Amino acid sequence: MSLVLDPTAQDLLFREARTANAFTDEPVSEEQVQAIYDLVKFGPTAFNQSPLRITLVRSAEARERLVQHMSEGNQPKTATAPLVAILSADNEFHEELPHLFPHFPQAKDVFFAERPVREGAATVNAALQAAYFIIGVRAAGLAAGPMTGFDFAGVQKEFLDDDHTPLMVVNIGKPGEDAWFPRSPRLEADQVITTV
C-alpha cells in the first residue's frame, strides 16, 4: 500500500531531511515561526495537554549566554544559526487543561494534582510535540538541527524557571554549505515491528 502524502512531501519531511550542522545567514522570520506553530499545534498529546514551550533565542546577548552552555561541538553551529529555539516541557501545563480539555475540566485535579505525575506527562508529551516541531520546520522549507548536547541545568537556570524542563535546543535556518553528515543507517521494519 502506498502513502497518500505526495512523494515530494515525503522526501521533504523524512527521506531527504537531515539534521543540519551549518546554515546560511538568511533570517528566519516571525511569520515563518508562527506558520510552523500554527501547523504543529494540531499534533495530538494526551488530554490535549500541549506542554511544549518554545523560547526563541534571537538577540546576540542571549545567543552568547546560550552558546556557553552548549557542548563544545555544538557551540559553533548554535553561534551561527539564524534562529535557535529552546524547547521545554511546562510542568504546570495542567493550569491550561480547563481550556484545552473542556469536556472534562476536572482532569486538572483528578489526574495531574501531583507534581511528579505532571513532570512525567509533560516530558513525554512535550517530546512528542518537539518531534512535530521539527517536522514543521521542515514543512516550512527550513532545516532543523536538534541537539541534546548541552548543560540542561545551566540552560534551565539561564533561560527558564523551575516549572520548565529543557528538552532540546534546535538550530533553525536554510542549510548552508556542507550542512549534512552522511546519512546513518536505519532499522528495517522487521527489526522494529512485532505482531502479536
GROMACS .gro file of N, CA and C in nm, residues 3 6 10 27 35 39-40 72 74-75 93 98 122 134 136 146 150 153 162 167 171-172 180-181 192:
model
   75
    3LEU      N    1   0.154   0.544   0.038
    3LEU     CA    2   0.111   0.653   0.125
    3LEU      C    3   0.029   0.754   0.045
    6ASP      N    4   0.201   1.308  -0.092
    6ASP     CA    5   0.280   1.319  -0.215
    6ASP      C    6   0.426   1.281  -0.189
   10GLN      N    7   0.691   1.366   0.115
   10GLN     CA    8   0.756   1.260   0.194
   10GLN      C    9   0.906   1.284   0.201
   27PRO      N   10   1.774   3.515   0.741
   27PRO     CA   11   1.698   3.512   0.868
   27PRO      C   12   1.573   3.426   0.860
   35ALA      N   13   0.382   3.032   1.137
   35ALA     CA   14   0.325   2.933   1.046
   35ALA      C   15   0.361   2.791   1.089
   39LEU      N   16   0.077   2.507   1.234
   39LEU     CA   17   0.062   2.373   1.178
   39LEU      C   18   0.077   2.266   1.286
   40VAL      N   19   0.184   2.274   1.362
   40VAL     CA   20   0.217   2.164   1.453
   40VAL      C   21   0.134   2.162   1.581
   72GLU      N   22   3.091   2.147   2.341
   72GLU     CA   23   3.191   2.211   2.255
   72GLU      C   24   3.160   2.196   2.107
   74ASN      N   25   2.880   2.160   1.963
   74ASN     CA   26   2.756   2.227   1.924
   74ASN      C   27   2.767   2.379   1.929
   75GLN      N   28   2.872   2.430   1.988
   75GLN     CA   29   2.884   2.575   2.005
   75GLN      C   30   2.891   2.651   1.873
   93PHE      N   31   0.152   2.257   3.306
   93PHE     CA   32   0.059   2.255   3.193
   93PHE      C   33  -0.085   2.236   3.237
   98PRO      N   34  -0.844   2.317   3.181
   98PRO     CA   35  -0.985   2.354   3.168
   98PRO      C   36  -1.018   2.416   3.031
  122ALA      N   37   0.442   1.572   3.121
  122ALA     CA   38   0.493   1.686   3.045
  122ALA      C   39   0.613   1.646   2.961
  134ILE      N   40   0.993   1.977   1.476
  134ILE     CA   41   1.099   1.952   1.377
  134ILE      C   42   1.038   1.927   1.239
  136GLY      N   43   0.753   2.040   1.139
  136GLY     CA   44   0.700   2.169   1.097
  136GLY      C   45   0.808   2.259   1.039
  146PRO      N   46   1.836   1.965   1.573
  146PRO     CA   47   1.805   1.940   1.714
  146PRO      C   48   1.925   1.883   1.788
  150PHE      N   49   2.403   1.970   2.572
  150PHE     CA   50   2.417   2.098   2.641
  150PHE      C   51   2.398   2.075   2.790
  153ALA      N   52   2.093   2.186   3.325
  153ALA     CA   53   2.071   2.270   3.443
  153ALA      C   54   2.109   2.415   3.415
  162ASP      N   55   1.187   2.702   3.738
  162ASP     CA   56   1.175   2.568   3.796
  162ASP      C   57   1.054   2.491   3.743
  167LEU      N   58   1.427   2.034   2.705
  167LEU     CA   59   1.430   1.905   2.634
  167LEU      C   60   1.539   1.901   2.528
  171ASN      N   61   1.863   2.436   1.630
  171ASN     CA   62   1.909   2.539   1.537
  171ASN      C   63   1.819   2.534   1.415
  172ILE      N   64   1.783   2.649   1.361
  172ILE     CA   65   1.686   2.657   1.251
  172ILE      C   66   1.735   2.754   1.145
  180TRP      N   67   2.533   1.873   0.588
  180TRP     CA   68   2.489   1.739   0.625
  180TRP      C   69   2.606   1.645   0.650
  181PHE      N   70   2.592   1.564   0.752
  181PHE     CA   71   2.679   1.448   0.767
  181PHE      C   72   2.620   1.337   0.680
  192VAL      N   73   1.181  -0.380   1.391
  192VAL     CA   74   1.111  -0.287   1.479
  192VAL      C   75   0.968  -0.333   1.510
   0.00000   0.00000   0.00000
